[in-house]
Tab-separated table of C-alpha atoms in Angstrom:
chain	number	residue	atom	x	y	z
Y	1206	UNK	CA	-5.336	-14.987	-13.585
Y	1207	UNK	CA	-4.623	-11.715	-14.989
Y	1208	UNK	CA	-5.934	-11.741	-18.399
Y	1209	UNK	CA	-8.970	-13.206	-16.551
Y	1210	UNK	CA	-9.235	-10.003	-14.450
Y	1211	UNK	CA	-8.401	-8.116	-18.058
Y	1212	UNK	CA	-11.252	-9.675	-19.587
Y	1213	UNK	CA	-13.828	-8.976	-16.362
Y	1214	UNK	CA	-12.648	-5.374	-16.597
Y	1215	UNK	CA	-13.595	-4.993	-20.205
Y	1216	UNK	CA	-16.928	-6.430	-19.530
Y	1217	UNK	CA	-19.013	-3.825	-19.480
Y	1218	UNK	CA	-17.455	-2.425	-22.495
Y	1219	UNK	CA	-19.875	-2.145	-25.614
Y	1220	UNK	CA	-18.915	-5.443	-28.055
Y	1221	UNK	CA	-18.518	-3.287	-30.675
Y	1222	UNK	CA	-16.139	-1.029	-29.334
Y	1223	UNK	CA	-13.763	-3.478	-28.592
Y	1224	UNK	CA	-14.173	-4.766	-31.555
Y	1225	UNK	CA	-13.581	-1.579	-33.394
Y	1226	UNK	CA	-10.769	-1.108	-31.362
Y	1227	UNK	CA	-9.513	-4.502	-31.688
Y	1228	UNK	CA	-9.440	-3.397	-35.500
Y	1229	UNK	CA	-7.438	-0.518	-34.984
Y	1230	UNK	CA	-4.650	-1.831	-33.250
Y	1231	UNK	CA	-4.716	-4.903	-35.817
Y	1232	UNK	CA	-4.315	-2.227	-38.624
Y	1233	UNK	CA	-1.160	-0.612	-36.638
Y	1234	UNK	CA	-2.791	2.568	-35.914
Y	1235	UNK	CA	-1.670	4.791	-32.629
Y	1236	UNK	CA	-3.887	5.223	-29.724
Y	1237	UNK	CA	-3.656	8.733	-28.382
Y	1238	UNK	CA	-4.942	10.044	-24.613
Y	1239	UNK	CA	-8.574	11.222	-25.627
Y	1240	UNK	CA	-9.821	8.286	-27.678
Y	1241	UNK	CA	-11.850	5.491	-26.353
Y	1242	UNK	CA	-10.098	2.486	-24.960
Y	1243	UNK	CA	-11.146	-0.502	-22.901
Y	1244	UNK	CA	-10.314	0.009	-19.510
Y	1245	UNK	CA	-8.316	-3.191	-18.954
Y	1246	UNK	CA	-6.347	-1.978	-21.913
Y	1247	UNK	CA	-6.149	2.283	-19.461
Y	1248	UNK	CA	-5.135	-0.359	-16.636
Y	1249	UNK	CA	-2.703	-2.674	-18.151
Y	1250	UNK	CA	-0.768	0.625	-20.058
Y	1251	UNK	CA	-0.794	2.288	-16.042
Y	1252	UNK	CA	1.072	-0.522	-14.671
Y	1253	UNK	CA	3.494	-1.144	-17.723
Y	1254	UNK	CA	4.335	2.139	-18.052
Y	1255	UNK	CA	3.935	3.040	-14.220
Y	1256	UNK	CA	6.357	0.345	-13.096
Y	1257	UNK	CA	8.662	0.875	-16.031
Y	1258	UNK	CA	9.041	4.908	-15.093
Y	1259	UNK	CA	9.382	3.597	-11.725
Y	1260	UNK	CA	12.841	0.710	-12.830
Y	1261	UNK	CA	13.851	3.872	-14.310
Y	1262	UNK	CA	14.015	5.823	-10.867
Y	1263	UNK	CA	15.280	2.929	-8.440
Y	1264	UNK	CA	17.940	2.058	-11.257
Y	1265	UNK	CA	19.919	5.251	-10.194
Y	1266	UNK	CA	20.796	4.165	-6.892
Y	1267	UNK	CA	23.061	1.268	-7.296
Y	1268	UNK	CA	25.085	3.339	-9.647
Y	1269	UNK	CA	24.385	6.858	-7.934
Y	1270	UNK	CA	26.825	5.795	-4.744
Y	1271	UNK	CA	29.823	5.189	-7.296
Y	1272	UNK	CA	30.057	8.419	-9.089
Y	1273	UNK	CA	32.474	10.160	-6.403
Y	1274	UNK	CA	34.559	6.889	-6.641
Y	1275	UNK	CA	35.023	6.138	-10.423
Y	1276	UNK	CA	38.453	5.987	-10.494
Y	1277	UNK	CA	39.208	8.994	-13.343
Y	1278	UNK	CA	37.364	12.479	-13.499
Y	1279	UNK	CA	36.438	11.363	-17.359
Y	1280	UNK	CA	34.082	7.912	-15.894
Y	1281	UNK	CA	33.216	10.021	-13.115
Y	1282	UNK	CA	31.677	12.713	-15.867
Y	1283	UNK	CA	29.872	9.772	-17.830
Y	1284	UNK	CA	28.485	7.775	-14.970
Y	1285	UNK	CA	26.934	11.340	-13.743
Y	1286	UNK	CA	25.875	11.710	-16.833
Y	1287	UNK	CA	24.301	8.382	-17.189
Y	1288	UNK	CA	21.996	9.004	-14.051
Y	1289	UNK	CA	21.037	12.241	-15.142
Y	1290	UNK	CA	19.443	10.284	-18.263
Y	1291	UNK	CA	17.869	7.633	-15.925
Y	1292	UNK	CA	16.391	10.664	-13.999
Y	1293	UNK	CA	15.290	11.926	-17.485
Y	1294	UNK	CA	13.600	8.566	-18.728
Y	1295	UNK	CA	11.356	8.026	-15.611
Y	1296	UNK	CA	10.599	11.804	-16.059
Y	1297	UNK	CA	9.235	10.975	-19.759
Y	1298	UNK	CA	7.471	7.933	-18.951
Y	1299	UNK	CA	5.399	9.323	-15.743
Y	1300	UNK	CA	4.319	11.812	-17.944
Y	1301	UNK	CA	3.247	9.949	-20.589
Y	1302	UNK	CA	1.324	7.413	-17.696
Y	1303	UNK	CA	-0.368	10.817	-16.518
Y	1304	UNK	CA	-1.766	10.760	-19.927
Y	1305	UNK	CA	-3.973	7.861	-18.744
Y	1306	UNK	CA	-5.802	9.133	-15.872
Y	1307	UNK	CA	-3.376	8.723	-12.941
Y	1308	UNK	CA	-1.655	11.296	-11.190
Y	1309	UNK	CA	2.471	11.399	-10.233
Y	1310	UNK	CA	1.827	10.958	-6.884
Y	1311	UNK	CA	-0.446	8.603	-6.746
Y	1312	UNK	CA	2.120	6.447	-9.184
Y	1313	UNK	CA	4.898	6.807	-6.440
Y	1314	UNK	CA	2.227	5.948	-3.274
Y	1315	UNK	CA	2.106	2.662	-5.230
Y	1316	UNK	CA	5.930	1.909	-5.502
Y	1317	UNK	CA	6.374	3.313	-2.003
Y	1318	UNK	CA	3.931	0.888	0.027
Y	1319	UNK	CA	4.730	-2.087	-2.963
Y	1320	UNK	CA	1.962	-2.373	-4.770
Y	1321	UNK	CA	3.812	-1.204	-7.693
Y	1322	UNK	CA	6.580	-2.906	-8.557
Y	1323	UNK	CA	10.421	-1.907	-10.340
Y	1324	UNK	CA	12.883	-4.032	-11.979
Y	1325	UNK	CA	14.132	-6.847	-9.950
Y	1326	UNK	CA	17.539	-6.590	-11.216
Y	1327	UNK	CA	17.533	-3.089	-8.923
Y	1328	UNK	CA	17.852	-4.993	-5.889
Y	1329	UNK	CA	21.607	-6.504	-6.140
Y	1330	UNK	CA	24.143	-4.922	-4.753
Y	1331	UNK	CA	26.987	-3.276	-6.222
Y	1332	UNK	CA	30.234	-4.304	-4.778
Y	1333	UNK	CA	32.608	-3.000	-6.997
Y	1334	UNK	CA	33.803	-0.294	-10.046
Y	1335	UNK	CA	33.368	-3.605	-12.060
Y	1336	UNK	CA	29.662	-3.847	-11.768
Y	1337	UNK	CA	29.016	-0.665	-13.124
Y	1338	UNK	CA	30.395	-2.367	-16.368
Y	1339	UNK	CA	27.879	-5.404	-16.119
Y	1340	UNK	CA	24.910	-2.988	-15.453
Y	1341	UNK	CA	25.599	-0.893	-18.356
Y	1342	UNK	CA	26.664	-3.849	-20.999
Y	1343	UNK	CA	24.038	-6.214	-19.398
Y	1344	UNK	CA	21.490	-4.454	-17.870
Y	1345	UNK	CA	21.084	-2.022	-20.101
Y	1346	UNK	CA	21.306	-4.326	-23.051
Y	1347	UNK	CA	18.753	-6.029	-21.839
Y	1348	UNK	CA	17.215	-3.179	-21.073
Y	1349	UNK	CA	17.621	-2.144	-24.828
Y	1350	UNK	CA	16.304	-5.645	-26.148
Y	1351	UNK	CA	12.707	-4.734	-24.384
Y	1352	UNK	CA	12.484	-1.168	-25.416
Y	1353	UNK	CA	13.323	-0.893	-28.920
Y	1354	UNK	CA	10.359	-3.013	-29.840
Y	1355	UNK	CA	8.539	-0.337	-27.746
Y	1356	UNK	CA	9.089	2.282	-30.143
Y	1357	UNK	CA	6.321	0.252	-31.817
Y	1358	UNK	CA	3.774	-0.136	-29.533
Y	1359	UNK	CA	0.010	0.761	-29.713
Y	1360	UNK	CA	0.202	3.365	-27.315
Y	1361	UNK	CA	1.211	7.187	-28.832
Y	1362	UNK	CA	2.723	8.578	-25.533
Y	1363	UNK	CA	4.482	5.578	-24.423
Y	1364	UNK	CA	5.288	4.743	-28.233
Y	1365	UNK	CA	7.136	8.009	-28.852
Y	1366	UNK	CA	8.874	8.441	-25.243
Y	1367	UNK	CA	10.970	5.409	-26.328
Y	1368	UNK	CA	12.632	6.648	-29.372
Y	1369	UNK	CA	14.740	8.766	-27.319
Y	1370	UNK	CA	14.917	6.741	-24.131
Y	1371	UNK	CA	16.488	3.926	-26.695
Y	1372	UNK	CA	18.964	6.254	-27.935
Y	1373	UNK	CA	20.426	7.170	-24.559
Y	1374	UNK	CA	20.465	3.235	-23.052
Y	1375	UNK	CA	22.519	2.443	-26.278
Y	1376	UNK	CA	24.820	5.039	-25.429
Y	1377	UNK	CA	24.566	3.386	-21.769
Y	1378	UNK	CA	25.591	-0.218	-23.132
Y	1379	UNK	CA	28.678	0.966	-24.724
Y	1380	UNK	CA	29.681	2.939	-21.808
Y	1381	UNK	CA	29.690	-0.275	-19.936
Y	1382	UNK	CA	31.079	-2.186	-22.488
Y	1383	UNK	CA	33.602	0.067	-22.534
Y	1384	UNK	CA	34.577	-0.377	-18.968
Y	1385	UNK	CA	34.438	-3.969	-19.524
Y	1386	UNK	CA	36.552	-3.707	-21.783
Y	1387	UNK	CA	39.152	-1.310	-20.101
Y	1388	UNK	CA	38.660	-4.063	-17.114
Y	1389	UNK	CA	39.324	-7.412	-19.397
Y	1390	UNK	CA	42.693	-6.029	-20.516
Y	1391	UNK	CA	43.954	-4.667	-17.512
Y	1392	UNK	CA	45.692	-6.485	-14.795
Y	1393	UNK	CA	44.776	-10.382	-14.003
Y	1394	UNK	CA	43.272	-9.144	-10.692
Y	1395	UNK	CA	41.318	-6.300	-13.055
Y	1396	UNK	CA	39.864	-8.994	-15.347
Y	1397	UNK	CA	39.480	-11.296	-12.213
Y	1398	UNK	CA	37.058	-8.366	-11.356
Y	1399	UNK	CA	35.353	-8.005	-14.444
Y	1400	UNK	CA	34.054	-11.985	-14.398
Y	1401	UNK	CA	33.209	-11.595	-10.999
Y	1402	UNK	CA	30.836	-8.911	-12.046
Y	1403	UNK	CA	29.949	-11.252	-15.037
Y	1404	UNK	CA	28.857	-14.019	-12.846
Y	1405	UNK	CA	27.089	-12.014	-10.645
Y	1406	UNK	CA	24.460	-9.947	-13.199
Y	1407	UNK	CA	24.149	-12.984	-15.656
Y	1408	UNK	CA	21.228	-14.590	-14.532
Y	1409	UNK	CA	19.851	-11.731	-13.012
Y	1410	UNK	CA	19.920	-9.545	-16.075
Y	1411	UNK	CA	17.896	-12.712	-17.912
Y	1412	UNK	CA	15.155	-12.607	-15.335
Y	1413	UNK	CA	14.777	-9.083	-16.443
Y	1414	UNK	CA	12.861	-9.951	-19.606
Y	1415	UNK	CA	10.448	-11.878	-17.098
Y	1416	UNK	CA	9.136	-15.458	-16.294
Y	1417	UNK	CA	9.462	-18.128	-19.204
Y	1418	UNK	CA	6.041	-17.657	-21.569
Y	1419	UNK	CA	4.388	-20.774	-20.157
Y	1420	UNK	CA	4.447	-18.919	-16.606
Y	1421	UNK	CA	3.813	-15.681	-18.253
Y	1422	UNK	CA	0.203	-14.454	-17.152
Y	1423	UNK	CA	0.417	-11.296	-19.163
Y	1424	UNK	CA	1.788	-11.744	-22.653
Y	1425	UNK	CA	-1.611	-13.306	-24.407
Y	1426	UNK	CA	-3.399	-10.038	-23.811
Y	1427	UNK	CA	-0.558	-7.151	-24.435
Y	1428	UNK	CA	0.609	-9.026	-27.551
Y	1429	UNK	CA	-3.261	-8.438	-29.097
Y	1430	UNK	CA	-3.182	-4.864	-27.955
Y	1431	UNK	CA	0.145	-4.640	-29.060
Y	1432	UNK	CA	1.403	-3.384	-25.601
Y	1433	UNK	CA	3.958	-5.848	-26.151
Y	1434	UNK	CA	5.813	-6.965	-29.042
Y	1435	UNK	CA	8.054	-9.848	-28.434
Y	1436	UNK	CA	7.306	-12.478	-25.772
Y	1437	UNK	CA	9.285	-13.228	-22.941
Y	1438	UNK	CA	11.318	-16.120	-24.464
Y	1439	UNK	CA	11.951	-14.201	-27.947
Y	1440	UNK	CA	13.569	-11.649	-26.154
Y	1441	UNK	CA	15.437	-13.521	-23.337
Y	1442	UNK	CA	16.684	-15.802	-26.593
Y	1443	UNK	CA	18.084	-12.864	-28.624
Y	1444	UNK	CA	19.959	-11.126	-25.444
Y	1445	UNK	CA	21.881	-14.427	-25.001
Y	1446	UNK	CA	22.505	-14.533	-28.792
Y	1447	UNK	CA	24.186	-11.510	-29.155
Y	1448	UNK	CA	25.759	-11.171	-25.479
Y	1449	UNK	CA	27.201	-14.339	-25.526
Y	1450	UNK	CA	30.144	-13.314	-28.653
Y	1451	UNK	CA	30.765	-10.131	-26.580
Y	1452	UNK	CA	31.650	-11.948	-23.607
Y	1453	UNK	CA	33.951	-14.402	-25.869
Y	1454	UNK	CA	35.381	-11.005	-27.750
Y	1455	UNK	CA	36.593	-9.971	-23.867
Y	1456	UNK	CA	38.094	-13.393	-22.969
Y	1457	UNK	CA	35.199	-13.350	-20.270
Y	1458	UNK	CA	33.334	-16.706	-19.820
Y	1459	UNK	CA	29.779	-16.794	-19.238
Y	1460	UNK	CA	28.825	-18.717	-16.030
Y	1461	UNK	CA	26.712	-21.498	-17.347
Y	1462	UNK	CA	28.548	-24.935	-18.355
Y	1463	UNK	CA	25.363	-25.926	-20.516
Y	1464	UNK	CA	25.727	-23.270	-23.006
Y	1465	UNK	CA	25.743	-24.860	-26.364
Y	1466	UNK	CA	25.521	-23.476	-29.836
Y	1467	UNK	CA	22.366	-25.256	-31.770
Y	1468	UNK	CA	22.478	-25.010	-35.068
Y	1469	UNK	CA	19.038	-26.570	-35.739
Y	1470	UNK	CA	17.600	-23.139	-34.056
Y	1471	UNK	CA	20.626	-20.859	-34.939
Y	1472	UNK	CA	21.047	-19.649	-31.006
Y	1473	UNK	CA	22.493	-20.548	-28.026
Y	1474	UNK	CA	20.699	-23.122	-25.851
Y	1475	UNK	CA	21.255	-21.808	-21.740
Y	1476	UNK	CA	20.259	-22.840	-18.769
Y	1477	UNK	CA	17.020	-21.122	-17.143
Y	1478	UNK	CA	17.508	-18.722	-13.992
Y	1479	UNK	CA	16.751	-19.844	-10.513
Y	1480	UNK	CA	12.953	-18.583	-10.801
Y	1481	UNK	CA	12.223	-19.096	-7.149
Y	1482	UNK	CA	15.025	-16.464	-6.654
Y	1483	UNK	CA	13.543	-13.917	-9.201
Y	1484	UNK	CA	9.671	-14.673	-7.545
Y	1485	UNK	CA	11.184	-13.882	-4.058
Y	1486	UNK	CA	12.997	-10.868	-5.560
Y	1487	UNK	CA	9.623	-9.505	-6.336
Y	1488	UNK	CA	8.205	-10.271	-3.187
Y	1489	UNK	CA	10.207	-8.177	-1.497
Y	1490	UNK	CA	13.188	-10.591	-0.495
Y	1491	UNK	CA	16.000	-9.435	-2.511
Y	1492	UNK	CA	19.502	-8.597	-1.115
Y	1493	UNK	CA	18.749	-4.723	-1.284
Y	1494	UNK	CA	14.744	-4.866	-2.062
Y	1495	UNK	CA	14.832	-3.140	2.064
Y	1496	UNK	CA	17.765	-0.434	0.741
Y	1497	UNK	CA	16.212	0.475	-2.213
Y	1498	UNK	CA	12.765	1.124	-1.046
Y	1499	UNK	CA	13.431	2.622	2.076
Y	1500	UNK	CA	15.764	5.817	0.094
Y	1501	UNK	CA	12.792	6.320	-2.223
Y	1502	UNK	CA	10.662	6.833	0.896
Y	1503	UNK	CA	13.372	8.597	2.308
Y	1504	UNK	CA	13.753	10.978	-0.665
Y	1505	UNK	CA	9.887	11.640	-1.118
Y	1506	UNK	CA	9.529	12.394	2.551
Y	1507	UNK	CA	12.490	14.599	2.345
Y	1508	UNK	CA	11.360	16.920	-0.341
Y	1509	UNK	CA	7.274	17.256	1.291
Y	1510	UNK	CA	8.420	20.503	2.138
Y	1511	UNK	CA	9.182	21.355	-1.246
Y	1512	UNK	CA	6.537	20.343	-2.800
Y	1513	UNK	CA	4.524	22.027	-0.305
Y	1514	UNK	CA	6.356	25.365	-1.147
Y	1515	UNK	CA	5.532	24.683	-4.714
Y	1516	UNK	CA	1.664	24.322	-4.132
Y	1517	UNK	CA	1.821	27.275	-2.284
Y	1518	UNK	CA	3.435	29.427	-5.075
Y	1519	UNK	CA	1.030	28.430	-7.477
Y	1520	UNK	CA	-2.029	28.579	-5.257
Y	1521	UNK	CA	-0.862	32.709	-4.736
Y	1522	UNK	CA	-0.043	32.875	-8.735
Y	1523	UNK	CA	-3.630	31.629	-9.007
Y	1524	UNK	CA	-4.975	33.951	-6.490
Y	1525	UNK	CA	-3.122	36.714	-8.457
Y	1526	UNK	CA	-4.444	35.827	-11.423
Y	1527	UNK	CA	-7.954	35.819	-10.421
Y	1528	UNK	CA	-7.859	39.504	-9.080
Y	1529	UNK	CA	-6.344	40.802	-11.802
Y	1530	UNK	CA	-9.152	39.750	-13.684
């Protein structure tokens, strides 16, 4: 359905256009803001990028409530540290969406009345220090697995905002890792911890890379336009090849008895995640989707006046301005 709407909204575009731009993209050359693009192309970039800026935002606030109980001054530094990135990332990629047309606030009126979505895996709780090692080792390595390809896309904005967002989520997987780690060799009832946290993020951390490619209605489209690199599978395959060994490395067991080695395919064969649960996720049905949306609205109503102080300030720098001239 969607790359049917994609090709109704590039319609009206002049054949050879697309076609020239077609040939562009085929020859690995950037798009930038000003040059001509089909719209579907302006559209599909808006909500990639849009809901992606937005993952970025929402993903603070299952870690955010844990930073004044880390349990030494040292996590408590790096977890505060990590949000402040996350903060940073949705920063870089609204701005490089404003590139495209839309403005800020109309971005956050989508994800505020839903028709913008975030990240499903944002809307699972956190129930203990543990989980803050699965979200950075999983979630963020997932997280890594769909962005460095990014750093290739067609897009020049969104292209170049991902060199550096990649550097900091690597630095994010090892911090979890790292607590993993610290968790795995601890006490039984530490490590007890640390596969509870395991088998609650596994399945939801491969839902992140989306639906399987046969139930994928946008991959067709993005991979011409180069919006996206890998599909859905690629990616979801690859995570499980190289998490898999890092569980084994921390004597943690990955909760799925069908995991087999194949050698005929050199990767791990897994079983699929409960899809119904990831489509209801989306839909608004998640354990925290209420949570979660509700402190965004929270926060933006909270900081009107702000804003409003802002506008004002520039509206009297502007009036300034003006009579001085």
């Amino acid at each position: 359905m969607y790359a049917q709407m994609i090709k109704s909204e590039s319609s009206n575009d002049d054949p050879q256009a697309l076609a020239e731009f077609q040939a562009r993209i085929d020859r690995g050359e950037r798009i930038e803001p000003k040059e001509w693009m089909p719209e579907g192309y302006r559209k599909t970039l808006i909500r990639q990028i849009g809901q992606h800026a937005h993952s970025e935002i929402v993903g603070q606030l299952p870690e955010g409530n844990w930073i004044t109980r880390a349990p030494t001054l040292e996590r408590k530094q790096i977890l505060l540290a990590k949000v402040q990135d996350e903060a940073g990332h949705g920063l870089y990629l609204y701005s490089a969406c404003e590139t495209l047309g839309v403005t800020r606030d109309e971005l956050f009126e989508k994800l505020h009345s839903g028709a913008m979505k975030y990240s499903s895996i944002f809307n699972y709780p956190t129930l203990t220090w543990a989980d803050m090692g699965a979200i950075g080792w999983l979630v963020d390595g997932a997280a890594i697995m769909n962005q460095v390809p990014l750093q290739r896309t067609s897009y020049g904005p969104y292209a170049r905002a991902m060199v550096r967002i990649c550097k900091e989520e690597s630095f994010h997987q090892r911090q979890g890792y790292s607590i993993m780690m610290k968790m795995a060799q601890g006490t039984p009832a530490q490590k007890e911890m640390a596969q509870d946290a395991l088998n609650r993020f596994w399945y939801p951390s491969l839902m992140m890379f989306g639906p399987s490619d046969a139930e994928s209605v946008h991959s067709t489209q993005n991979m011409a336009w180069k919006i996206k690199i890998n599909t859905n599978d690629e990616l979801r395959q690859r995570f499980v090849n190289e998490t898999v060994p890092q569980a084994e490395y921390l004597g943690l067991t990955v909760p799925d008895e069908h995991l087999r080695w194949n050698d005929d395919k050199q990767g791990y064969d897994f079983s699929e995640p409960d899809w119904d649960e990831f489509f209801e996720v989306l839909k608004g049905n998640g354990p925290c989707n209420e949570e979660r949306l509700g402190a965004r609205r929270k926060a933006w109503d909270d900081g009107q006046w702000f804003r409003e102080g802002l506008s004002a300030y520039a509206d009297k720098q502007a009036t300034r301005r003006t009579a001085a001239e």
